[in-house]
Coordinates of N, CA and C in Angstrom, one line a residue:
X1 N 120.5 44.5 171.4 CA 120.2 45.6 172.3 C 119.2 46.4 171.5
X2 N 118.3 47.1 172.3 CA 117.3 47.9 171.6 C 117.2 49.3 172.3
X3 N 116.7 50.3 171.6 CA 116.5 51.6 172.2 C 115.8 51.6 173.5
X4 N 114.8 50.8 173.6 CA 113.8 50.7 174.8 C 114.8 50.1 176.0
X5 N 115.6 49.1 175.7 CA 116.5 48.7 176.7 C 117.5 49.6 177.3
X6 N 118.0 50.6 176.4 CA 118.8 51.7 176.8 C 118.1 52.6 177.7
X7 N 116.9 53.0 177.2 CA 116.1 53.9 178.0 C 115.8 53.4 179.4
X8 N 115.4 52.2 179.5 CA 115.0 51.6 180.8 C 116.3 51.6 181.7
X9 N 117.4 51.4 181.2 CA 118.6 51.3 182.0 C 119.0 52.6 182.4
X10 N 119.0 53.5 181.5 CA 119.4 54.9 181.9 C 118.4 55.6 182.9
X11 N 117.1 55.4 182.7 CA 116.1 55.9 183.6 C 116.3 55.3 185.0
X12 N 116.5 54.0 185.0 CA 116.7 53.4 186.4 C 117.9 53.8 187.1
X13 N 119.0 54.1 186.3 CA 120.2 54.7 186.9 C 120.0 56.1 187.4
X14 N 119.2 56.9 186.6 CA 119.0 58.2 187.1 C 118.3 58.3 188.4
X15 N 117.3 57.4 188.5 CA 116.4 57.4 189.7 C 117.1 56.9 190.9
X16 N 118.2 56.2 190.7 CA 118.9 55.6 191.9 C 120.2 56.5 192.1
X17 N 120.5 57.5 191.4 CA 121.6 58.4 191.6 C 121.8 58.9 193.0
X18 N 123.2 58.9 193.4 CA 123.4 59.4 194.7 C 123.7 60.9 194.6
X19 N 123.1 61.7 195.5 CA 123.2 63.1 195.4 C 124.3 63.6 196.5
X20 N 125.2 64.6 196.0 CA 126.2 65.2 196.8 C 125.9 66.7 196.7
X21 N 126.1 67.4 197.8 CA 125.9 68.8 197.9 C 127.1 69.6 197.8
X22 N 128.2 69.1 198.1 CA 129.4 69.8 198.2 C 130.5 69.5 197.2
X23 N 131.2 70.4 196.5 CA 131.2 71.9 196.8 C 130.0 72.5 195.9
X24 N 129.3 71.7 195.2 CA 128.0 72.0 194.5 C 127.2 70.8 194.3
X25 N 126.0 71.0 194.0 CA 125.1 69.8 193.7 C 125.6 69.0 192.6
X26 N 125.9 67.7 192.8 CA 126.2 66.8 191.7 C 125.7 65.4 192.1
X27 N 125.7 64.6 191.1 CA 125.2 63.1 191.3 C 126.2 62.2 190.8
X28 N 126.2 61.0 191.5 CA 127.1 59.9 190.8 C 126.2 58.6 190.7
X29 N 126.3 58.0 189.6 CA 125.4 56.9 189.3 C 126.2 55.6 188.7
X30 N 125.7 54.5 188.8 CA 126.3 53.4 188.2 C 125.4 52.6 187.4
X31 N 126.0 51.6 186.7 CA 125.1 50.7 185.8 C 124.2 51.5 184.9
X32 N 124.8 52.5 184.1 CA 123.9 53.4 183.4 C 123.4 52.7 182.2
X33 N 124.4 52.1 181.3 CA 123.9 51.3 180.1 C 123.7 49.9 180.4
X34 N 122.9 49.3 179.6 CA 122.6 47.8 179.7 C 124.0 47.1 179.7
X35 N 123.9 45.9 180.3 CA 125.2 45.1 180.4 C 125.9 44.9 179.0
X36 N 127.1 45.1 179.0 CA 127.8 44.9 177.8 C 127.8 46.0 176.9
X37 N 127.1 47.0 177.1 CA 127.1 48.3 176.2 C 128.1 49.2 176.3
X38 N 128.7 49.4 177.6 CA 129.9 50.2 177.7 C 131.1 49.6 177.0
X39 N 131.2 48.4 177.1 CA 132.3 47.5 176.3 C 132.1 47.8 174.8
X40 N 130.8 47.7 174.4 CA 130.5 47.9 173.0 C 131.0 49.2 172.5
X41 N 130.7 50.4 173.3 CA 131.1 51.6 172.9 C 132.6 51.7 172.8
X42 N 133.3 51.1 173.8 CA 134.7 51.2 173.8 C 135.4 50.4 172.5
X43 N 134.7 49.5 172.0 CA 135.1 48.8 170.9 C 134.7 49.4 169.5
X44 N 134.1 50.4 169.5 CA 133.7 51.1 168.3 C 135.0 51.3 167.5
X45 N 135.0 51.2 166.2 CA 136.2 51.5 165.3 C 136.3 52.9 165.0
X46 N 136.3 53.7 166.1 CA 136.4 55.2 165.9 C 137.8 55.5 166.5
X47 N 138.7 56.0 165.5 CA 140.1 56.1 166.1 C 140.2 57.2 167.2
X48 N 141.2 56.8 168.0 CA 141.4 57.9 169.2 C 142.4 58.7 168.6
X49 N 142.1 60.1 168.6 CA 142.9 61.0 168.1 C 144.2 61.3 168.9
X50 N 145.2 61.7 168.3 CA 146.4 62.2 168.9 C 146.2 63.7 169.2
X51 N 146.8 64.1 170.4 CA 146.7 65.6 170.7 C 147.5 66.4 169.7
X52 N 146.7 67.3 169.1 CA 147.2 68.4 168.1 C 148.1 69.3 168.8
X53 N 147.4 69.8 170.0 CA 148.1 70.9 170.7 C 148.4 70.4 172.2
X54 N 149.6 70.2 172.4 CA 150.0 69.8 173.8 C 149.9 70.9 174.8
X55 N 149.5 70.5 176.1 CA 149.5 71.4 177.2 C 148.5 72.5 177.1
X56 N 147.3 72.3 176.4 CA 146.4 73.4 176.2 C 145.5 73.5 177.3
X57 N 145.1 72.4 178.0 CA 144.2 72.4 179.1 C 142.7 72.6 178.6
X58 N 142.4 72.5 177.4 CA 141.0 72.6 176.8 C 140.7 71.6 175.8
X59 N 139.5 71.1 175.7 CA 139.2 70.2 174.5 C 139.2 71.0 173.3
X60 N 138.8 72.4 173.2 CA 138.6 73.1 172.1 C 139.9 73.3 171.3
X61 N 141.1 73.2 172.0 CA 142.3 73.3 171.3 C 142.6 72.2 170.3
X62 N 141.8 71.1 170.5 CA 141.9 70.0 169.6 C 140.6 69.6 168.8
X63 N 139.9 70.8 168.5 CA 138.6 70.5 168.0 C 138.6 69.6 166.8
X64 N 139.5 69.8 165.8 CA 139.5 69.1 164.6 C 139.5 67.6 164.6
X65 N 140.0 67.2 165.8 CA 140.3 65.6 166.0 C 139.2 65.0 166.9
X66 N 138.2 65.8 167.4 CA 137.3 65.3 168.3 C 136.2 64.5 167.7
X67 N 135.7 63.5 168.4 CA 134.8 62.6 167.7 C 133.3 62.6 168.4
X68 N 132.2 62.4 167.7 CA 130.9 62.6 168.2 C 130.0 61.4 167.7
X69 N 129.0 61.3 168.4 CA 127.8 60.5 167.7 C 127.0 61.4 167.0
X70 N 127.6 61.7 165.8 CA 126.9 62.6 164.8 C 126.2 61.8 163.8
X71 N 125.6 62.5 162.8 CA 124.8 61.8 161.9 C 125.5 60.6 161.2
X72 N 126.8 60.9 160.9 CA 127.5 59.8 160.2 C 127.7 58.6 161.1
X73 N 128.1 58.8 162.3 CA 128.5 57.7 163.2 C 127.1 57.0 163.6
X74 N 126.0 57.6 163.9 CA 124.9 56.9 164.3 C 124.3 56.1 163.2
X75 N 124.5 56.6 161.9 CA 124.1 55.7 160.7 C 125.0 54.5 160.6
X76 N 126.2 54.7 161.0 CA 127.2 53.6 160.7 C 127.2 52.6 161.8
X77 N 127.0 52.9 163.1 CA 127.0 52.1 164.3 C 125.7 52.0 165.1
X78 N 125.2 50.8 165.1 CA 124.0 50.6 165.9 C 124.0 51.0 167.4
X79 N 125.1 50.8 167.9 CA 125.3 51.0 169.4 C 125.2 52.6 169.6
X80 N 125.9 53.4 168.7 CA 125.8 54.7 168.8 C 124.4 55.3 168.6
X81 N 123.7 54.7 167.6 CA 122.4 55.2 167.4 C 121.4 54.9 168.5
X82 N 121.5 53.7 169.2 CA 120.7 53.3 170.3 C 120.8 54.3 171.4
X83 N 122.1 54.7 171.6 CA 122.3 55.6 172.8 C 121.7 56.9 172.4
X84 N 122.1 57.4 171.2 CA 121.6 58.7 170.9 C 120.0 58.8 170.8
X85 N 119.4 57.8 170.4 CA 118.0 57.8 170.3 C 117.3 57.7 171.7
X86 N 118.0 57.0 172.6 CA 117.5 57.0 173.9 C 117.6 58.2 174.7
X87 N 118.7 58.9 174.6 CA 118.9 60.2 175.3 C 118.0 61.3 174.6
X88 N 117.7 61.1 173.3 CA 116.8 62.1 172.6 C 115.3 61.8 173.0
X89 N 115.1 60.7 173.5 CA 113.6 60.2 173.8 C 113.0 61.1 174.8
X90 N 111.6 61.3 174.7 CA 111.0 62.1 175.7 C 110.9 61.4 177.1
X91 N 111.0 60.0 177.1 CA 111.0 59.3 178.4 C 112.3 59.7 179.2
X92 N 113.4 59.7 178.5 CA 114.8 60.1 179.3 C 114.7 61.5 179.5
X93 N 114.3 62.3 178.6 CA 114.3 63.8 178.8 C 113.5 64.2 180.0
X94 N 112.3 63.6 180.0 CA 111.4 63.9 181.2 C 112.0 63.5 182.5
X95 N 112.7 62.4 182.5 CA 113.3 61.9 183.7 C 114.5 62.9 184.2
X96 N 115.3 63.4 183.2 CA 116.4 64.2 183.5 C 115.8 65.5 184.2
X97 N 114.7 65.9 183.7 CA 114.0 67.2 184.3 C 113.5 66.9 185.7
X98 N 112.9 65.7 185.8 CA 112.3 65.4 187.1 C 113.4 65.1 188.1
X99 N 114.4 64.3 187.8 CA 115.4 64.0 188.8 C 116.3 65.0 189.1
X100 N 116.9 65.8 188.1 CA 118.0 66.7 188.2 C 117.5 68.2 188.2
X101 N 116.4 68.4 187.8 CA 115.8 69.8 187.9 C 116.4 70.6 186.6
X102 N 116.8 70.0 185.6 CA 117.4 70.7 184.5 C 116.1 71.1 183.6
X103 N 116.2 72.3 183.0 CA 115.3 72.8 182.0 C 115.7 72.4 180.7
X104 N 115.1 71.5 180.0 CA 115.5 71.1 178.6 C 114.7 71.5 177.5
X105 N 113.9 72.5 177.9 CA 113.1 73.0 176.7 C 114.0 73.7 175.7
X106 N 113.6 73.5 174.3 CA 114.3 74.0 173.3 C 115.8 73.7 173.3
X107 N 116.1 72.4 173.7 CA 117.5 72.0 173.6 C 117.6 70.8 172.8
X108 N 118.8 70.5 172.4 CA 119.2 69.3 171.6 C 120.3 68.5 172.3
X109 N 120.4 67.2 171.9 CA 121.3 66.3 172.4 C 122.6 66.4 171.8
X110 N 123.7 66.3 172.5 CA 125.0 66.2 172.0 C 125.9 65.2 172.8
X111 N 126.5 64.3 172.0 CA 127.2 63.2 172.6 C 128.6 63.2 172.0
X112 N 129.6 63.5 172.8 CA 131.0 63.4 172.4 C 131.7 62.1 172.8
X113 N 132.2 61.4 172.0 CA 133.0 60.2 172.3 C 134.5 60.6 172.5
X114 N 134.8 60.7 173.9 CA 136.1 61.3 174.2 C 137.0 60.1 174.5
X115 N 138.2 60.2 173.8 CA 139.3 59.2 173.9 C 140.5 59.9 174.2
X116 N 140.9 60.0 175.5 CA 142.0 60.8 175.9 C 143.3 60.0 176.2
X117 N 144.3 60.4 175.6 CA 145.6 59.9 175.7 C 146.5 60.6 176.7
X118 N 147.6 59.9 177.1 CA 148.6 60.6 178.1 C 148.9 62.0 177.5
X119 N 149.0 62.9 178.5 CA 149.2 64.3 178.1 C 148.0 65.1 178.1
X120 N 146.8 64.6 178.0 CA 145.6 65.3 178.2 C 145.4 65.8 179.5
X121 N 144.8 67.0 179.5 CA 144.3 67.5 181.0 C 143.3 68.7 180.6
X122 N 142.6 69.1 181.6 CA 141.6 70.1 181.4 C 141.7 71.0 182.6
X123 N 141.8 72.3 182.3 CA 141.9 73.3 183.4 C 140.4 73.4 184.0
X124 N 140.3 73.9 185.2 CA 138.9 74.1 185.9 C 138.1 75.0 185.0
X125 N 136.8 74.6 184.9 CA 135.9 75.4 184.1 C 134.5 75.0 184.6
X126 N 133.4 75.7 184.1 CA 132.1 75.4 184.7 C 131.0 74.9 183.8
X127 N 131.2 74.9 182.4 CA 130.3 74.5 181.5 C 129.0 75.5 181.4
X128 N 129.0 76.7 181.9 CA 127.9 77.5 181.9 C 127.7 78.0 180.4
X129 N 126.6 78.5 180.1 CA 126.2 79.1 178.8 C 125.3 78.3 178.0
X130 N 125.8 77.6 177.0 CA 124.9 76.9 176.0 C 124.8 75.4 176.5
X131 N 125.3 74.9 177.6 CA 125.0 73.6 178.1 C 124.0 73.6 179.3
X132 N 123.0 72.8 179.2 CA 121.9 72.9 180.2 C 122.0 71.7 181.1
X133 N 122.9 70.7 180.7 CA 123.0 69.4 181.5 C 124.3 68.8 181.0
X134 N 125.0 68.4 182.0 CA 126.3 67.7 181.8 C 126.3 66.3 182.4
X135 N 126.6 65.3 181.6 CA 126.8 63.9 182.2 C 128.1 63.4 181.6
X136 N 129.0 63.0 182.5 CA 130.3 62.3 182.1 C 130.2 60.9 182.3
X137 N 130.0 60.1 181.2 CA 129.7 58.7 181.4 C 131.1 57.9 181.1
X138 N 131.7 57.3 182.2 CA 133.0 56.6 182.1 C 132.8 55.3 181.5
X139 N 133.7 54.8 180.6 CA 133.6 53.6 179.9 C 134.7 52.7 180.0
X140 N 135.9 53.1 179.9 CA 137.1 52.2 179.8 C 137.5 51.6 181.1
X141 N 138.0 50.3 181.0 CA 138.3 49.5 182.1 C 139.8 49.0 182.0
X142 N 140.6 49.8 181.7 CA 142.0 49.5 181.7 C 142.7 49.7 183.1
X143 N 143.8 48.8 183.3 CA 144.6 49.0 184.6 C 145.0 50.5 184.8
X144 N 144.7 51.0 186.0 CA 145.1 52.4 186.2 C 144.0 53.4 186.0
X145 N 142.9 53.1 185.3 CA 141.9 54.0 185.1 C 141.1 54.3 186.2
X146 N 141.1 53.5 187.3 CA 140.3 53.8 188.4 C 140.8 55.1 189.1
X147 N 141.8 55.7 188.7 CA 142.3 57.0 189.2 C 142.1 58.1 188.2
X148 N 141.3 58.0 187.2 CA 141.2 58.9 186.1 C 139.8 59.6 186.1
X149 N 139.3 59.7 187.3 CA 137.9 60.5 187.4 C 138.0 61.9 187.2
X150 N 137.0 62.6 187.0 CA 136.9 64.0 186.8 C 137.2 64.8 188.2
X151 N 138.1 65.7 188.1 CA 138.4 66.6 189.2 C 137.3 67.6 189.5
X152 N 137.0 67.7 190.8 CA 136.0 68.6 191.2 C 136.6 69.8 192.1
X153 N 136.2 71.0 191.8 CA 136.8 72.1 192.5 C 135.8 73.0 193.2
X154 N 136.1 73.6 194.3 CA 135.2 74.5 194.9 C 135.2 75.9 194.2
X155 N 136.4 76.2 193.6 CA 136.4 77.4 192.8 C 137.7 77.1 191.8
X156 N 137.9 78.0 191.0 CA 139.0 77.8 190.0 C 140.3 77.4 190.5
X157 N 140.5 77.8 191.8 CA 141.8 77.4 192.4 C 141.9 76.5 193.5
X158 N 140.6 75.9 193.8 CA 140.6 75.0 195.0 C 140.1 73.6 194.7
X159 N 141.0 72.7 194.5 CA 140.7 71.3 194.2 C 140.2 70.6 195.5
X160 N 139.0 69.9 195.3 CA 138.5 69.2 196.6 C 138.4 67.7 196.4
X161 N 138.6 67.2 195.2 CA 138.6 65.7 195.1 C 138.3 65.3 193.7
X162 N 137.9 64.1 193.4 CA 137.7 63.5 192.0 C 136.6 62.5 192.2
X163 N 135.8 62.4 191.2 CA 134.8 61.3 191.1 C 135.4 60.0 190.9
X164 N 134.8 58.9 191.2 CA 135.3 57.6 190.8 C 135.3 57.3 189.4
X165 N 136.2 56.7 188.9 CA 136.2 56.4 187.3 C 135.9 54.8 187.4
X166 N 134.6 54.5 187.2 CA 134.2 53.1 187.2 C 133.5 52.9 185.9
X167 N 133.8 51.8 185.2 CA 133.2 51.6 183.9 C 131.7 51.7 184.1
X168 N 131.0 52.3 183.1 CA 129.6 52.4 183.1 C 128.9 53.1 184.3
X169 N 129.7 54.1 184.9 CA 129.3 55.0 185.9 C 129.4 56.3 185.4
X170 N 128.8 57.3 186.1 CA 128.7 58.7 185.5 C 128.6 59.7 186.7
X171 N 129.1 60.9 186.4 CA 129.0 62.1 187.2 C 128.1 63.0 186.4
X172 N 127.1 63.6 187.1 CA 126.2 64.5 186.6 C 126.1 65.8 187.3
X173 N 126.0 66.9 186.6 CA 125.7 68.2 187.3 C 124.9 69.1 186.2
X174 N 124.2 70.0 186.8 CA 123.4 71.0 186.0 C 124.3 72.2 186.0
X175 N 124.9 72.6 184.8 CA 125.9 73.7 184.7 C 125.3 75.0 185.4
X176 N 126.3 75.5 186.2 CA 125.9 76.8 186.9 C 127.3 77.5 187.1
X177 N 127.3 78.7 187.7 CA 128.5 79.4 187.8 C 129.5 78.9 188.9
X178 N 129.1 77.8 189.6 CA 129.9 77.3 190.6 C 130.3 75.8 190.3
X179 N 129.9 75.3 189.1 CA 130.1 73.8 188.8 C 131.5 73.6 188.2
X180 N 132.6 73.9 189.1 CA 133.9 73.9 188.6 C 134.4 72.4 188.5
X181 N 135.0 72.0 187.3 CA 135.5 70.7 187.2 C 136.5 70.8 186.2
X182 N 137.4 69.6 186.1 CA 138.4 69.7 185.1 C 139.1 68.3 185.2
X183 N 140.4 68.3 184.7 CA 141.2 66.9 184.9 C 142.7 67.3 185.1
X184 N 143.0 67.0 186.3 CA 144.4 67.3 186.6 C 145.3 66.5 185.8
X185 N 146.4 67.0 185.4 CA 147.4 66.3 184.5 C 148.0 65.1 185.4
X186 N 147.9 63.9 184.9 CA 148.4 62.7 185.4 C 148.6 61.7 184.4
X187 N 149.3 60.7 184.6 CA 149.6 59.6 183.7 C 148.2 58.9 183.2
X188 N 148.0 58.8 182.0 CA 146.9 58.0 181.4 C 147.4 56.7 180.7
X189 N 147.3 55.7 181.4 CA 147.6 54.3 180.7 C 146.6 54.1 179.7
X190 N 147.1 53.8 178.4 CA 146.2 53.3 177.4 C 145.4 54.6 176.9
X191 N 144.0 54.3 176.7 CA 143.2 55.4 176.3 C 142.0 55.4 177.3
X192 N 141.8 56.7 177.8 CA 140.7 57.0 178.7 C 139.5 57.3 177.9
X193 N 138.4 56.3 178.0 CA 137.3 56.6 177.1 C 136.1 57.0 177.9
X194 N 135.3 57.9 177.4 CA 134.1 58.3 178.1 C 133.2 59.0 177.0
X195 N 131.9 59.0 177.5 CA 130.9 59.8 176.7 C 130.6 61.1 177.4
X196 N 130.7 62.2 176.8 CA 130.3 63.5 177.4 C 128.9 63.9 176.8
X197 N 127.9 63.7 177.6 CA 126.5 64.0 177.2 C 125.9 65.3 177.6
X198 N 125.6 66.1 176.7 CA 125.1 67.4 177.1 C 123.7 67.6 176.4
X199 N 122.8 68.3 177.0 CA 121.7 69.0 176.3 C 122.1 70.5 176.1
X200 N 122.0 70.9 174.9 CA 122.6 72.2 174.6 C 121.4 73.2 174.1
X201 N 121.6 74.5 174.2 CA 120.6 75.4 173.9 C 120.6 75.7 172.3
X202 N 119.6 76.4 171.8 CA 119.5 76.8 170.4 C 120.8 77.5 170.0
X203 N 121.5 78.2 170.9 CA 122.6 78.9 170.5 C 123.9 78.1 170.2
X204 N 123.8 76.8 170.3 CA 124.9 75.9 170.0 C 125.2 76.1 168.5
X205 N 126.4 76.4 168.2 CA 126.7 76.7 166.7 C 127.2 75.5 166.0
X206 N 127.8 74.5 166.6 CA 128.5 73.4 165.9 C 127.5 72.3 165.7
X207 N 126.4 72.6 164.9 CA 125.4 71.6 164.8 C 125.8 70.3 164.1
X208 N 126.9 70.3 163.4 CA 127.4 69.2 162.8 C 127.8 68.1 163.8
X209 N 128.0 68.5 165.0 CA 128.4 67.5 166.1 C 127.1 66.7 166.6
X210 N 126.0 67.3 166.3 CA 124.7 66.7 167.0 C 124.1 65.6 166.1
X211 N 123.6 64.6 166.8 CA 123.1 63.4 166.0 C 121.8 63.8 165.4
X212 N 121.1 64.7 166.0 CA 119.8 65.1 165.3 C 119.7 66.7 165.3
X213 N 120.5 67.2 164.4 CA 120.7 68.7 164.5 C 119.4 69.5 164.2
X214 N 118.5 69.0 163.5 CA 117.2 69.6 163.2 C 116.2 69.5 164.2
X215 N 116.3 68.6 165.2 CA 115.3 68.3 166.1 C 115.6 68.5 167.6
X216 N 114.7 69.3 168.2 CA 114.8 69.5 169.7 C 114.2 68.4 170.5
X217 N 114.7 68.2 171.7 CA 114.1 67.0 172.5 C 112.9 67.5 172.9
X218 N 112.5 68.6 173.1 CA 111.1 69.1 173.5 C 110.9 70.6 173.3

């Protein structure tokens, strides 16, 4: 696999994304990474953490056990490096701005390797503030995972549905005050694996999470 292969695959998926307007504008796309790469990410020897705080409804409650494509992991794993380099590239960044209308000036790429165990859930939230773009890239392909897509809400109290959870597919939205999403508590067989891909503003404080903490995408 090469960085250019990842770029080409991601750009093609972006340009073929299906747009939905309700309850807010979002996109769903498939075949994001080159063939076999989603499986390669799932196979990375990065331990899936146990929940430190049960029933919190936020990822922040378990900050110390979260995993990222950070400088250590992109140096260690070629697959992580290729993905990070591709999303950091001007070609992909320009396509994000063109297709989704996100302003990525003065932003940096952040990639979290989420590995969610049974008991995990997320209360409805919007991602506003320091995130300029959110992409939830689904990876795992275990029995029962087809029902583990991101939940979508009209507001903090009104659930309207969930995105499909298909390996190598993704949900995208540009964070705004109406982009309510979360994860209703339900049984998670095995480990629910995904990449949470954000472009974040200069105000992002946890720079140790970022693969290229000193470098802005544009």
